[in-house]
mmCIF file of C-alpha atoms and ligand atoms in Angstrom:
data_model
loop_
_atom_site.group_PDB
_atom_site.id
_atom_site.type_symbol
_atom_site.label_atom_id
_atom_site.label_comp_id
_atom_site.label_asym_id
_atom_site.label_seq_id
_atom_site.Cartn_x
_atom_site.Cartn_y
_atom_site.Cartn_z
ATOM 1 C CA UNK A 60 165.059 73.208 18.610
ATOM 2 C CA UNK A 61 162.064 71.183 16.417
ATOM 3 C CA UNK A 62 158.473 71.629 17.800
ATOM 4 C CA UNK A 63 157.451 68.232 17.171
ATOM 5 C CA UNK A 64 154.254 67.210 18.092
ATOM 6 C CA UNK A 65 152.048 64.437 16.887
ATOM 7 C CA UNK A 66 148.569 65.087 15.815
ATOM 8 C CA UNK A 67 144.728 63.125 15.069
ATOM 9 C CA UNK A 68 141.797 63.505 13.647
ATOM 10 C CA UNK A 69 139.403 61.070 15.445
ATOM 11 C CA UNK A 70 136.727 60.236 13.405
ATOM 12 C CA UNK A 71 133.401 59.067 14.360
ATOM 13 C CA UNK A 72 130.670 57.379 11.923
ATOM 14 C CA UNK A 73 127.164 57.173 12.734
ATOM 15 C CA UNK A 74 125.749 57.613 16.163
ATOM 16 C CA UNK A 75 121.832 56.336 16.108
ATOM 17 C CA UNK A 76 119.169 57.455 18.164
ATOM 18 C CA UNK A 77 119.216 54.665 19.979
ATOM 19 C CA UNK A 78 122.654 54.445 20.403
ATOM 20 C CA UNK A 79 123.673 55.536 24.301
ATOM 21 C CA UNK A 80 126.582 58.376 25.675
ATOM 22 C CA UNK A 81 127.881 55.138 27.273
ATOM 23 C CA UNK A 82 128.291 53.082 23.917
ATOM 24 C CA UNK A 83 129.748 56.111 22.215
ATOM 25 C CA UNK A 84 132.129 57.003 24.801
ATOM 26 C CA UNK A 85 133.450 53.354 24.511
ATOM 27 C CA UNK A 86 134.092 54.116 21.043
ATOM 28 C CA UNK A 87 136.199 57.264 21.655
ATOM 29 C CA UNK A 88 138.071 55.558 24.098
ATOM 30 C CA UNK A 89 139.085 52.852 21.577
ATOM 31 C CA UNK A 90 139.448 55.621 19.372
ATOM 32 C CA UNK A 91 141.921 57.121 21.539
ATOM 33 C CA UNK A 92 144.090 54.020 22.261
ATOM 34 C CA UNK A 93 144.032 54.178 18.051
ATOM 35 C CA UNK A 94 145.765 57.300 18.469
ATOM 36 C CA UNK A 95 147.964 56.541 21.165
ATOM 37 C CA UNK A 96 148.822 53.807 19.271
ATOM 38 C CA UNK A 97 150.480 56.163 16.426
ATOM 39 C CA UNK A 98 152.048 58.239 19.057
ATOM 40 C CA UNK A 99 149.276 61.140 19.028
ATOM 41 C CA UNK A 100 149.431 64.123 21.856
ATOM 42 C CA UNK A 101 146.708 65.934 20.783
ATOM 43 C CA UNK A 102 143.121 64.274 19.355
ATOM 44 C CA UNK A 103 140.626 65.825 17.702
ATOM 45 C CA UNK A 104 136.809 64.528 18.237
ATOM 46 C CA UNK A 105 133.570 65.799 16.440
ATOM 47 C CA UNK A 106 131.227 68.441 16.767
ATOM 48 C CA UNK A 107 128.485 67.236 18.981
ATOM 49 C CA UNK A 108 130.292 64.202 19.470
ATOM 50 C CA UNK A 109 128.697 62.399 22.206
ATOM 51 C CA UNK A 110 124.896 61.776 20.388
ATOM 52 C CA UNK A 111 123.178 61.580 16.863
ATOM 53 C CA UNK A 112 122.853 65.090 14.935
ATOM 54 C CA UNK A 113 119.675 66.166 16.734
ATOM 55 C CA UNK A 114 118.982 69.529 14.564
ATOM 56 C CA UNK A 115 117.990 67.754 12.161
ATOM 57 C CA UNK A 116 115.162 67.110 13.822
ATOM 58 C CA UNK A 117 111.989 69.224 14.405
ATOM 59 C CA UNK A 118 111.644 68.404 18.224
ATOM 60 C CA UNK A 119 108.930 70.422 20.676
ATOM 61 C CA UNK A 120 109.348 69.137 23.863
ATOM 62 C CA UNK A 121 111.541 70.880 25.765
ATOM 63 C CA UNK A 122 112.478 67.534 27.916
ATOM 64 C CA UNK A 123 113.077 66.192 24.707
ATOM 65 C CA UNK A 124 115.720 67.990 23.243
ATOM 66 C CA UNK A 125 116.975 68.590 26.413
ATOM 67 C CA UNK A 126 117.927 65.195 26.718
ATOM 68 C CA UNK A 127 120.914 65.953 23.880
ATOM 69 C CA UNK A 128 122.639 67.847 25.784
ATOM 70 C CA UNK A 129 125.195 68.189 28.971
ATOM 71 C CA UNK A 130 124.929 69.842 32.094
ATOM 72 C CA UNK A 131 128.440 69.341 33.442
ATOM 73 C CA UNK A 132 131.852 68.199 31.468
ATOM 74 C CA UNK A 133 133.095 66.035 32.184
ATOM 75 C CA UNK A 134 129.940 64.500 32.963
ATOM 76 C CA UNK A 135 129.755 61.304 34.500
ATOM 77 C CA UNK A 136 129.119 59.349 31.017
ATOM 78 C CA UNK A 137 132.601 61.392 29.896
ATOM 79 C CA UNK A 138 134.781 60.681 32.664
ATOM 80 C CA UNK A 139 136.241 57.710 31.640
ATOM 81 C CA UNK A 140 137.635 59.687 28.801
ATOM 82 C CA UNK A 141 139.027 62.482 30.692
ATOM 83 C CA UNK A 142 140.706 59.886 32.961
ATOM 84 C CA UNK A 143 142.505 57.650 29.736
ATOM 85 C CA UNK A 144 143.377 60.736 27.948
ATOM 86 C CA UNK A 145 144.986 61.722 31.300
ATOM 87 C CA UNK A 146 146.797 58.454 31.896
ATOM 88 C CA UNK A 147 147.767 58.572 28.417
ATOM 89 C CA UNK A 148 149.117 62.281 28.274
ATOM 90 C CA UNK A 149 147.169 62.795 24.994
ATOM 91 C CA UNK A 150 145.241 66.744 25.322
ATOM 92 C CA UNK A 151 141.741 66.694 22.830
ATOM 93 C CA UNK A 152 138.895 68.216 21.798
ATOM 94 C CA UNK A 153 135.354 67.267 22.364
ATOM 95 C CA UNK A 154 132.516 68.515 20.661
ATOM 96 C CA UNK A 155 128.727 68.529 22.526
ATOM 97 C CA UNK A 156 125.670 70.372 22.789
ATOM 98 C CA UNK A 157 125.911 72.613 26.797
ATOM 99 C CA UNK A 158 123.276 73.450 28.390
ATOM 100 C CA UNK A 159 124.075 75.730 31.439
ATOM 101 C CA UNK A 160 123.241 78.533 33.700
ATOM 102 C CA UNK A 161 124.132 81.850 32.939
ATOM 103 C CA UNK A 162 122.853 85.602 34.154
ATOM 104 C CA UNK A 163 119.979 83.376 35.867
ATOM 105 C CA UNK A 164 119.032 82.281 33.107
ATOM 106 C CA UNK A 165 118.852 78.699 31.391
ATOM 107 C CA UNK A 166 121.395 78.892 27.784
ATOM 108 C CA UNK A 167 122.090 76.394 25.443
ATOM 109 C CA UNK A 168 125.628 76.049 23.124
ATOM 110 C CA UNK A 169 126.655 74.269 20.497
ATOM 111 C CA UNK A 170 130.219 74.015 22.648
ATOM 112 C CA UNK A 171 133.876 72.055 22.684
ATOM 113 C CA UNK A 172 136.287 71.938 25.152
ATOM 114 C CA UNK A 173 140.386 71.765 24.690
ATOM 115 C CA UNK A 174 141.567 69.651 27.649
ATOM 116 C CA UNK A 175 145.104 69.534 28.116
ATOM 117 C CA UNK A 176 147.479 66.300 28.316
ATOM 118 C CA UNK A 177 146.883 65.723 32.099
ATOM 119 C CA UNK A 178 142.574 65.960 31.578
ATOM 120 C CA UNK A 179 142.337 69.877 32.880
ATOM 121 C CA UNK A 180 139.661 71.460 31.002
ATOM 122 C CA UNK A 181 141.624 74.509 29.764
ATOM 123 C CA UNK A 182 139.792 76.035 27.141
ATOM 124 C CA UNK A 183 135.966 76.244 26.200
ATOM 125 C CA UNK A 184 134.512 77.218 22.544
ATOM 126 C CA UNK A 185 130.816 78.242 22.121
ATOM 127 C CA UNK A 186 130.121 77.859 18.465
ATOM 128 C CA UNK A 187 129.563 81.644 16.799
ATOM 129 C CA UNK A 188 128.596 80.552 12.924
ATOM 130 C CA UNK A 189 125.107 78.876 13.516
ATOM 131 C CA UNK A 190 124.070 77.839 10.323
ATOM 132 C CA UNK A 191 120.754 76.149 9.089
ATOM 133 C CA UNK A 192 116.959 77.925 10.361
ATOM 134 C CA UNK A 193 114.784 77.865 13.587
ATOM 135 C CA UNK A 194 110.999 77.141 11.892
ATOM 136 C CA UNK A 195 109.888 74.445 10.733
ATOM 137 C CA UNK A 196 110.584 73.385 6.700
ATOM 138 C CA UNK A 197 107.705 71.098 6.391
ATOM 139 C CA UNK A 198 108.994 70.036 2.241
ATOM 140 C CA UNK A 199 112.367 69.604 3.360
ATOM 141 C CA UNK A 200 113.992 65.952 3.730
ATOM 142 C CA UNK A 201 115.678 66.969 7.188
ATOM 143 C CA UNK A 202 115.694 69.891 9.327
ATOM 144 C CA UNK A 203 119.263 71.875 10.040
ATOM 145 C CA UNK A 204 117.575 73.717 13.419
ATOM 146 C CA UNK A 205 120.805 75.200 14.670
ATOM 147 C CA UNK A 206 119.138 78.295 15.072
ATOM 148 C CA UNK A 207 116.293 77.257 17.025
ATOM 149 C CA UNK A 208 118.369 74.861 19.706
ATOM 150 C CA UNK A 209 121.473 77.464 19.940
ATOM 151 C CA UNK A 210 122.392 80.619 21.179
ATOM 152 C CA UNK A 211 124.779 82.292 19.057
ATOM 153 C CA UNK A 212 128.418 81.477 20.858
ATOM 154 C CA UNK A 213 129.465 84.471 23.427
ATOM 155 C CA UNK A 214 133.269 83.645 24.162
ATOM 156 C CA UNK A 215 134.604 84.653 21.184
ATOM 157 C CA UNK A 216 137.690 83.080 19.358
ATOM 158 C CA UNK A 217 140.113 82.330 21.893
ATOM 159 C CA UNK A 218 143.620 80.997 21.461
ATOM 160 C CA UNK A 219 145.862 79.057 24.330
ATOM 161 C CA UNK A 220 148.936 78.592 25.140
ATOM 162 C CA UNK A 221 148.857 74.743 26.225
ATOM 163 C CA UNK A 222 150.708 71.374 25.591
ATOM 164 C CA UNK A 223 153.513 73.796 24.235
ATOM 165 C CA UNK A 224 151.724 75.027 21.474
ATOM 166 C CA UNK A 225 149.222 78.043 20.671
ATOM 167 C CA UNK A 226 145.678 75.690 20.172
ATOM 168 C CA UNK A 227 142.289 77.653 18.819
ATOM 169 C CA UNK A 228 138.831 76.119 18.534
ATOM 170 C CA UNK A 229 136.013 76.688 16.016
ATOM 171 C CA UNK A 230 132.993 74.689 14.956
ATOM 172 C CA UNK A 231 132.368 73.214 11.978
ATOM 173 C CA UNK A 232 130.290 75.936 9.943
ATOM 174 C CA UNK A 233 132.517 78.450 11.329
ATOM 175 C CA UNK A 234 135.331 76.787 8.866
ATOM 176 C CA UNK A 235 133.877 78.524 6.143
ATOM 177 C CA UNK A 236 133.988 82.131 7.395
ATOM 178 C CA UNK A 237 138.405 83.691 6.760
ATOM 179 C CA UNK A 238 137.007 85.790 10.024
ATOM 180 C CA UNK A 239 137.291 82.345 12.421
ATOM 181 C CA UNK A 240 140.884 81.851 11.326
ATOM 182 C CA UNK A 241 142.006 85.407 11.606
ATOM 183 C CA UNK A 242 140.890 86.360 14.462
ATOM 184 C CA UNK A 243 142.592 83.210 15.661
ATOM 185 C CA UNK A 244 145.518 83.880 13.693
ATOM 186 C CA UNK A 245 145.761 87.132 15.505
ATOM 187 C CA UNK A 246 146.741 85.494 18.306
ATOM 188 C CA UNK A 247 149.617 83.695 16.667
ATOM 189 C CA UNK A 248 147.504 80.223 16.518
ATOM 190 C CA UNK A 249 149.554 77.011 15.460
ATOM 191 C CA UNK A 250 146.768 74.705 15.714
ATOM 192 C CA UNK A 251 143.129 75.034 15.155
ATOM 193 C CA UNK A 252 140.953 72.208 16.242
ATOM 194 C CA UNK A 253 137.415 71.914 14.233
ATOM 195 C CA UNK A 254 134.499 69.101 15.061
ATOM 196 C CA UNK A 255 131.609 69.093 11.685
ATOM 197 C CA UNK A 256 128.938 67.274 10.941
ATOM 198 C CA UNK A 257 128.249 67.861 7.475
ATOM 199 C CA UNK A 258 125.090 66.944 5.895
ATOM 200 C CA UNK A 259 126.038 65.149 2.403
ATOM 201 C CA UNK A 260 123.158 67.227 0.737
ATOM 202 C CA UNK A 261 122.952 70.753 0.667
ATOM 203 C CA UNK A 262 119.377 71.276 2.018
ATOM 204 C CA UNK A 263 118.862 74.882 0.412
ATOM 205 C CA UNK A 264 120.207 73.897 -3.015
ATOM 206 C CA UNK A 265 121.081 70.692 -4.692
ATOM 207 C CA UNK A 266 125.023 70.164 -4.625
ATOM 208 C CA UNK A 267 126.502 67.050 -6.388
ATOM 209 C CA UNK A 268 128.458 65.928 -3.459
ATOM 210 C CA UNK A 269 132.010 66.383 -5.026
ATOM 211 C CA UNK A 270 131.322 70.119 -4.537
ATOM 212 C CA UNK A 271 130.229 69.955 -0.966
ATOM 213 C CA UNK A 272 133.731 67.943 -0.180
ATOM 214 C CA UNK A 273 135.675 70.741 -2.624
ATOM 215 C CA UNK A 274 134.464 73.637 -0.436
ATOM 216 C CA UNK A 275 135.196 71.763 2.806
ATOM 217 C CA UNK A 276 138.537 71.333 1.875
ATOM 218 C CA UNK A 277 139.361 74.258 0.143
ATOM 219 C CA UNK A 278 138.486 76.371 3.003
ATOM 220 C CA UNK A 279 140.355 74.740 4.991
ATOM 221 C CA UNK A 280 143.726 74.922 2.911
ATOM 222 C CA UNK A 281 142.873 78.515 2.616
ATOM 223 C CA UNK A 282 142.277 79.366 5.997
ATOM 224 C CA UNK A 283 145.551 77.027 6.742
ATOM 225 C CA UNK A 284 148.134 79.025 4.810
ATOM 226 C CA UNK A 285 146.731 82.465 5.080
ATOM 227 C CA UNK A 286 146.933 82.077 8.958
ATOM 228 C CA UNK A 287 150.210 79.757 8.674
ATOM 229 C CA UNK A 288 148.047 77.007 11.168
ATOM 230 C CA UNK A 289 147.928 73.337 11.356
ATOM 231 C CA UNK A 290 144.343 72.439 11.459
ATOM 232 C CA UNK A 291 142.836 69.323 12.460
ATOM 233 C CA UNK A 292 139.218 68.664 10.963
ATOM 234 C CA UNK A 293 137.326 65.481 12.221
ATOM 235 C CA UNK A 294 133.792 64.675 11.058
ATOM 236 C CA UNK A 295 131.080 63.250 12.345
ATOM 237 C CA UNK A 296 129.819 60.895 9.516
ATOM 238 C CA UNK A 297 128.160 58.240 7.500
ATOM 239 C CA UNK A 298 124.399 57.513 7.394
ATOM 240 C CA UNK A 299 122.863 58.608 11.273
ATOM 241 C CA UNK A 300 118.817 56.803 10.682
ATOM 242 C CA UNK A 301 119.375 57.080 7.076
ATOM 243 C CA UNK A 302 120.606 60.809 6.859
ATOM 244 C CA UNK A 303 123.979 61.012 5.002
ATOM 245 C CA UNK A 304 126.716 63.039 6.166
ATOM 246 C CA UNK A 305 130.522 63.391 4.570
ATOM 247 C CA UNK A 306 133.724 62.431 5.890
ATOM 248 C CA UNK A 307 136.978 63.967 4.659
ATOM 249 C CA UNK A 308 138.578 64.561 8.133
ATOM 250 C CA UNK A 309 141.630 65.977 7.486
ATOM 251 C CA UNK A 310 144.928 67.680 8.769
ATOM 252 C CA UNK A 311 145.999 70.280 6.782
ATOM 253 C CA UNK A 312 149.565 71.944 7.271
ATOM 254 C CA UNK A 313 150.438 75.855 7.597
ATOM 255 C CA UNK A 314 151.604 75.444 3.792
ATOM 256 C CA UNK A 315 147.958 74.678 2.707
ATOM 257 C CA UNK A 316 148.735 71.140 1.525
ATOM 258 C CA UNK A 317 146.781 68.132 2.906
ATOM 259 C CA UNK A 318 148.516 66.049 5.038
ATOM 260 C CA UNK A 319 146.391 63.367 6.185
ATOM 261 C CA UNK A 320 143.157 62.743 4.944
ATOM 262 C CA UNK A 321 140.547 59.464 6.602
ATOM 263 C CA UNK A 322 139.551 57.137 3.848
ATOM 264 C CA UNK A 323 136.116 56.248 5.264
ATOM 265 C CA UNK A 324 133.060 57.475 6.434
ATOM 266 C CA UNK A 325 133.229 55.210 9.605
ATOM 267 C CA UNK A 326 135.361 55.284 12.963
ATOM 268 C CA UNK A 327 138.946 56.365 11.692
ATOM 269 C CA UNK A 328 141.937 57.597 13.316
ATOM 270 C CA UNK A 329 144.263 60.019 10.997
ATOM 271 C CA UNK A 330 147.422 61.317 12.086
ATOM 272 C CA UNK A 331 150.486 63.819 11.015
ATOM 273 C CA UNK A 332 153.998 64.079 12.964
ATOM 274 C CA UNK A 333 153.835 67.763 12.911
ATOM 275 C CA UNK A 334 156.326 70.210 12.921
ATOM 276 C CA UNK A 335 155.043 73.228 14.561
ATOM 277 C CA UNK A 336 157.148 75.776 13.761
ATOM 278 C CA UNK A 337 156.692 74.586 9.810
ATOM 279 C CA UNK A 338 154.367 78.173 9.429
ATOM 280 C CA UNK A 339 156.856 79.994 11.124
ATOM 281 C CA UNK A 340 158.784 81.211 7.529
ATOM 282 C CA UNK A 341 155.540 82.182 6.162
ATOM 283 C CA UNK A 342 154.407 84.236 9.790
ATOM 284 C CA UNK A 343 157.869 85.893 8.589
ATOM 285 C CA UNK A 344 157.391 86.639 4.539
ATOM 286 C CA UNK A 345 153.776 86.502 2.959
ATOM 287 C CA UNK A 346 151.582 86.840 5.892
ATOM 288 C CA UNK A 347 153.993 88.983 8.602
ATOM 289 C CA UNK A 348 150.690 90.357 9.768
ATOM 290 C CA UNK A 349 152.411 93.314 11.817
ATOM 291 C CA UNK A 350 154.182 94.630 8.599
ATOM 292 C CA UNK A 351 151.856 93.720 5.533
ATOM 293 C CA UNK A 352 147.928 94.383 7.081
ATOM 294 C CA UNK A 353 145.957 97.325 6.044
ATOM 295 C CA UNK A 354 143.633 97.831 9.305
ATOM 296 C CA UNK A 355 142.913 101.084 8.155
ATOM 297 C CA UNK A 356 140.888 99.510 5.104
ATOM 298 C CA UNK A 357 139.519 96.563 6.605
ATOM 299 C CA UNK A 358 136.445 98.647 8.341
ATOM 300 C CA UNK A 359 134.016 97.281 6.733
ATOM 301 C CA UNK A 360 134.377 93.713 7.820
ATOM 302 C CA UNK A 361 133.269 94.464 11.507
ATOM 303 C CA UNK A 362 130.840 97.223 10.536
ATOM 304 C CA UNK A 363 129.014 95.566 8.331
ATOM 305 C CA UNK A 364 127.439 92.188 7.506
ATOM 306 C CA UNK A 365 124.904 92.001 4.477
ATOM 307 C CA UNK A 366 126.856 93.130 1.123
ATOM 308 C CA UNK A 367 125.568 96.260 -0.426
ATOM 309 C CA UNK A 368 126.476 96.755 -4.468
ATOM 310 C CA UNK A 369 127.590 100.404 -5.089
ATOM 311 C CA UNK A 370 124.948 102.712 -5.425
ATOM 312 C CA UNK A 371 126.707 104.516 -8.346
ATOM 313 C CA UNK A 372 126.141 102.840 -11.541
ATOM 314 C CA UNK A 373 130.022 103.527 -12.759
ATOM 315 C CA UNK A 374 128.710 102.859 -17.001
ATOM 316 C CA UNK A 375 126.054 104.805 -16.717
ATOM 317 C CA UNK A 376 126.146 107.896 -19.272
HETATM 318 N N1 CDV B 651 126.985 71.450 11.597
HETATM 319 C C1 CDV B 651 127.197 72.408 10.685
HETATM 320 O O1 CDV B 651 127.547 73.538 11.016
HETATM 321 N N2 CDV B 651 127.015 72.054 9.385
HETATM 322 C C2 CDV B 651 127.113 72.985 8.296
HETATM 323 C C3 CDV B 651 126.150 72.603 7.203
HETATM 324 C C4 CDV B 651 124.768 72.994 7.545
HETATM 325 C C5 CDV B 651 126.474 73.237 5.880
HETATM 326 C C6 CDV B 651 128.517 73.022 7.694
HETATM 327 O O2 CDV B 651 128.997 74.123 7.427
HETATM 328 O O3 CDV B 651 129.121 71.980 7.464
#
C-alpha cells in the first residue's frame, strides 16, 4: 500500500521588532489555509517563529529578553493556531524561544514542538547545536548570542511515531552536523522537520552569499540520502530592521534531490506529495544500517570533539 502524505514548508519573511505574536500568528494561520489549500498534512514553521531574531541583539535586561520568549505552548497568543491546524487535520512544527522551570530552576531553549493532526503536542525538540558566542563583539555588524540566551538542548534527538509516519526534529544549525540526522536515522526517521534563520552574512568570515545557500543545501541533500529521510527546511527570512537573512526553504527527498524549493524571501508556502516509503529501497541496499555500519570504528565520534592531527609525522626520515 503507498504512504502518501502531503508535505510544506511554511515560510515566514521578516518579523520586526515592532511587529506583535498576535500579527504574526495571523500570518501563520493564513499560511496554513495556504497549505491546506494544496492538500498539506504536515507544515513546517521556522525556528523561533513567533518574534524577530533576538540574538542578534546584545540585550542586558533580563525583563527584556525575557519578553522573546514563551512560558506555556500553546500560549494564549498560539492557540488560535493549535485550534485551525486541529480543525484542519494538518500536524506542524513550530519553532520558539521556552523559557520554563526545571530542577527549580529557571532554563531557557531554543525549542519546537511536533503537534499532531488533531493539535496534541506530541513531541518537543530543545535545540543541541547552539551556534554563534555569548560576549559581546563590539566591531561586529550584528550579534549571533545563541550562546548567551540558550542552554544547550537536553532531550536529545527524538523520533515519533505520529500521523503514520516516523517525524524527527532538529534546529537549524544542527542541519549542518551528519550526527543530527543519524542519530535520527537510527530510529528509522522518514521525516525530519528543521526551522533556520540564517543570517545572509557569515559574521566570522566574509561568504559571497551563493556559498552560504550551497552549504545549506548541500547538507541537507546529504543528510537526506545518507539517512534515506524526507526533510522539510523552512526559513525564517528577508531583511528583520535591516539585517538580511536567506531563504531557500526546501523539501528534499530520501534520494537527495530537491523537490520543492520557495522562490522568495517573503511569506511562501512550498509543498511535495510525498511518498514515504520512497527511502525504503535505499534503508534496504546502500545504507541497510544493521548490515553495512562499522560501530566498532566509529569511537571516536562520541569520545571526542576537537580534531587532533596525528602526532606521528608519517614523512619524517
Ligand atoms: N540560527 C542558526 O542556528 N543560524 C546558524 C548561523 C549562525 C550560521 C545556521 O547554521 O544557519
Amino acid at each position: 500500500m503507498l504512504r502518501r502524505m502531503i508535505l510544506a514548508a511554511a515560510q515566514l519573511g521578516p518579523i520586526h521588532l515592532k511587529d506583535s505574536r498576535a500579527s504574526v500568528v495571523k500570518r501563520l494561520i493564513v499560511l496554513l489555509w495556504r497549505a491546506h489549500a494544496m492538500g498539506a498534512r504536515f507544515v513546517v514553521f521556522p525556528e523561533m517563529a513567533l518574534t524577530t531574531f533576538f540574538p542578534r541583539y546584545w540585550i542586558t535586561d533580563q525583563a527584556e529578553i525575557d519578553a522573546y520568549f514563551e512560558t506555556s505552548m500553546p500560549s494564549n497568543e498560539t492557540q488560535p493556531l493549535f485550534n485551525l491546524a486541529r480543525e484542519l487535520g494538518i500536524g506542524f512544527y513550530l519553532g520558539y524561544a521556552e523559557k520554563t522551570v526545571e530542577d527549580g530552576r529557571i532554563r531557557r531553549f531554543n525549542t519546537s514542538v511536533l503537534v499532531n493532526a488533531k493539535g496534541k503536542i506530541v513531541g518537543r525538540y530543545r535545540k543541541i547545536h547552539l551556534p554563534g558566542h555569548s560576549e559581546h563583539l563590539l566591531q561586529a555588524p550584528f550579534q549571533h548570542l545563541e550562546k548567551r540566551y540558550f542552554e544547550v538542548g537536553n532531550e536529545g534527538f527524538k523520533v515519533w511515531r505520529t500521523m503514520g509516519a516516523h517525524v524527527g526534529m532538529c534546529i537549524c544549525n544542527d542541519r549542518r552536523w551528519p550526527e543530527t540526522f543519524r542519530v535520527m536515522g537510527l530510529q528509522d526517521v522518514e521525516i525530519v522537520a528543521v526551522g533556520y534563520n540564517t543570517p545572509t552574512d557569515n559574521l566570522h568570515h566574509p561568504e559571497p552569499p551563493h556559498l552560504r545557500m550551497h552549504h545549506h543545501l548541500i547538507t541537507l541533500q546529504a543528510s537526506a540520502y545518507q539517512n534515506a529521510t524526507w526533510v522539510i527546511a523552512t526559513a525564517k527570512c528577508g531583511r528583520e530592521d535591516g539585517f538580511a537573512m536567506f531563504g531557500g526553504s526546501c523539501i528534499v527527498a530520501p534520494t537527495g534531490e530537491i523537490a520543492a524549493l520557495a522562490q522568495s524571501e517573503d511569506d511562501e508556502v512550498i509543498a511535495v506529495d510525498a511518498d514515504l516509503d520512497l527511502g525504503a529501497y535505499i534503508k534496504r541496499g546502500t545504507f541497510d544500517f544493521a548490515r553495512h555500519r562499522r560501530i566498532e570504528h566509529y569511537g571516536l565520534i562520541a569520545a571526542r570533539t576537537a580534531a587532533v592531527a596525528p602526532s606521528i609525522d608519517s614523512d619524517a626520515e
